[in-house]
Amino acid sequence: MTEQWALLWSQRQNCLHIEPVDHWLSKNRQAYRDNTSLNDYQPLHIGDRATCEATANSVRATIKQRDGCRVAYEVVG
């Protein structure tokens, strides 16, 4: 089975983040156990890494419009 990745978007930071779904869910379960809020990242797409990167590329113009010239894009893993 192909590893699943999550494309996440932060409104507060106006940036995108890609990481393996199992890593993302593990952090969320830890936040639940600790009864804390992890961050404001929202999932935009879950799929293989290539489709997450393609989706990130398709929304990059909107991110750039919202924040002038700053565009953040981070890949973990």
Coordinates of C-alpha atoms in Angstrom, one line a residue:
M1 CA 0.0 0.0 0.0
T2 CA 1.2 3.5 -0.9
E3 CA 2.1 5.7 2.1
Q4 CA -0.6 8.3 2.7
W5 CA 0.4 11.9 3.1
A6 CA -1.6 14.9 4.4
L7 CA -1.5 18.4 3.0
L8 CA -2.3 20.8 5.8
W9 CA -3.0 24.5 5.8
S10 CA -2.6 27.1 8.6
Q11 CA -4.7 30.2 8.3
R12 CA -2.8 31.9 11.2
Q13 CA 0.6 31.3 9.5
N14 CA -0.8 31.3 6.0
C15 CA 1.3 28.4 5.0
L16 CA 1.2 24.8 3.8
H17 CA 2.7 21.7 5.4
I18 CA 3.0 18.1 4.1
E19 CA 3.6 15.1 6.3
P20 CA 2.8 11.4 6.5
V21 CA -0.7 10.8 7.7
D22 CA 0.4 8.4 10.5
H23 CA 2.8 11.1 11.9
W24 CA 0.0 13.8 11.7
L25 CA -2.5 11.5 13.5
S26 CA 0.0 10.5 16.1
K27 CA 0.6 14.1 17.0
N28 CA -3.2 14.7 17.2
R29 CA -3.7 11.7 19.4
Q30 CA -1.0 13.0 21.7
A31 CA -2.7 16.4 21.9
Y32 CA -6.0 14.6 22.7
R33 CA -4.3 12.6 25.5
D34 CA -2.7 15.8 26.9
N35 CA -6.0 17.7 26.5
T36 CA -4.3 20.5 24.5
S37 CA -4.7 22.2 21.2
L38 CA -2.0 21.2 18.7
N39 CA -2.2 24.0 16.2
D40 CA -4.5 25.5 13.6
Y41 CA -3.5 23.3 10.7
Q42 CA -6.5 22.0 8.6
P43 CA -6.3 19.1 6.2
L44 CA -6.8 20.1 2.5
H45 CA -5.9 16.8 0.9
I46 CA -4.9 13.2 1.9
G47 CA -3.3 11.0 -0.7
D48 CA 0.1 10.0 -2.0
R49 CA 2.9 12.5 -1.8
A50 CA 2.8 13.5 -5.4
T51 CA -0.9 14.4 -5.3
C52 CA -0.3 16.4 -2.0
E53 CA 2.4 18.3 -3.7
A54 CA 0.3 18.8 -6.8
T55 CA -2.6 20.1 -4.7
A56 CA -0.1 22.4 -2.8
N57 CA 1.1 23.8 -6.1
S58 CA -2.5 24.4 -7.2
V59 CA -3.3 26.6 -4.1
R60 CA 0.1 28.3 -3.8
A61 CA -1.2 31.4 -5.8
T62 CA -4.0 31.9 -3.2
I63 CA -1.5 31.6 -0.4
K64 CA 0.8 34.2 -2.0
Q65 CA -2.2 36.6 -2.7
R66 CA -3.1 36.4 1.0
D67 CA 0.3 37.3 2.3
G68 CA 2.0 39.4 -0.3
C69 CA 5.3 37.8 -1.3
R70 CA 5.8 35.3 1.6
V71 CA 4.9 31.7 0.7
A72 CA 5.8 29.0 3.1
Y73 CA 5.9 25.4 2.0
E74 CA 7.4 22.6 4.2
V75 CA 7.7 18.9 3.6
V76 CA 8.4 16.6 6.5
G77 CA 9.6 13.0 6.1

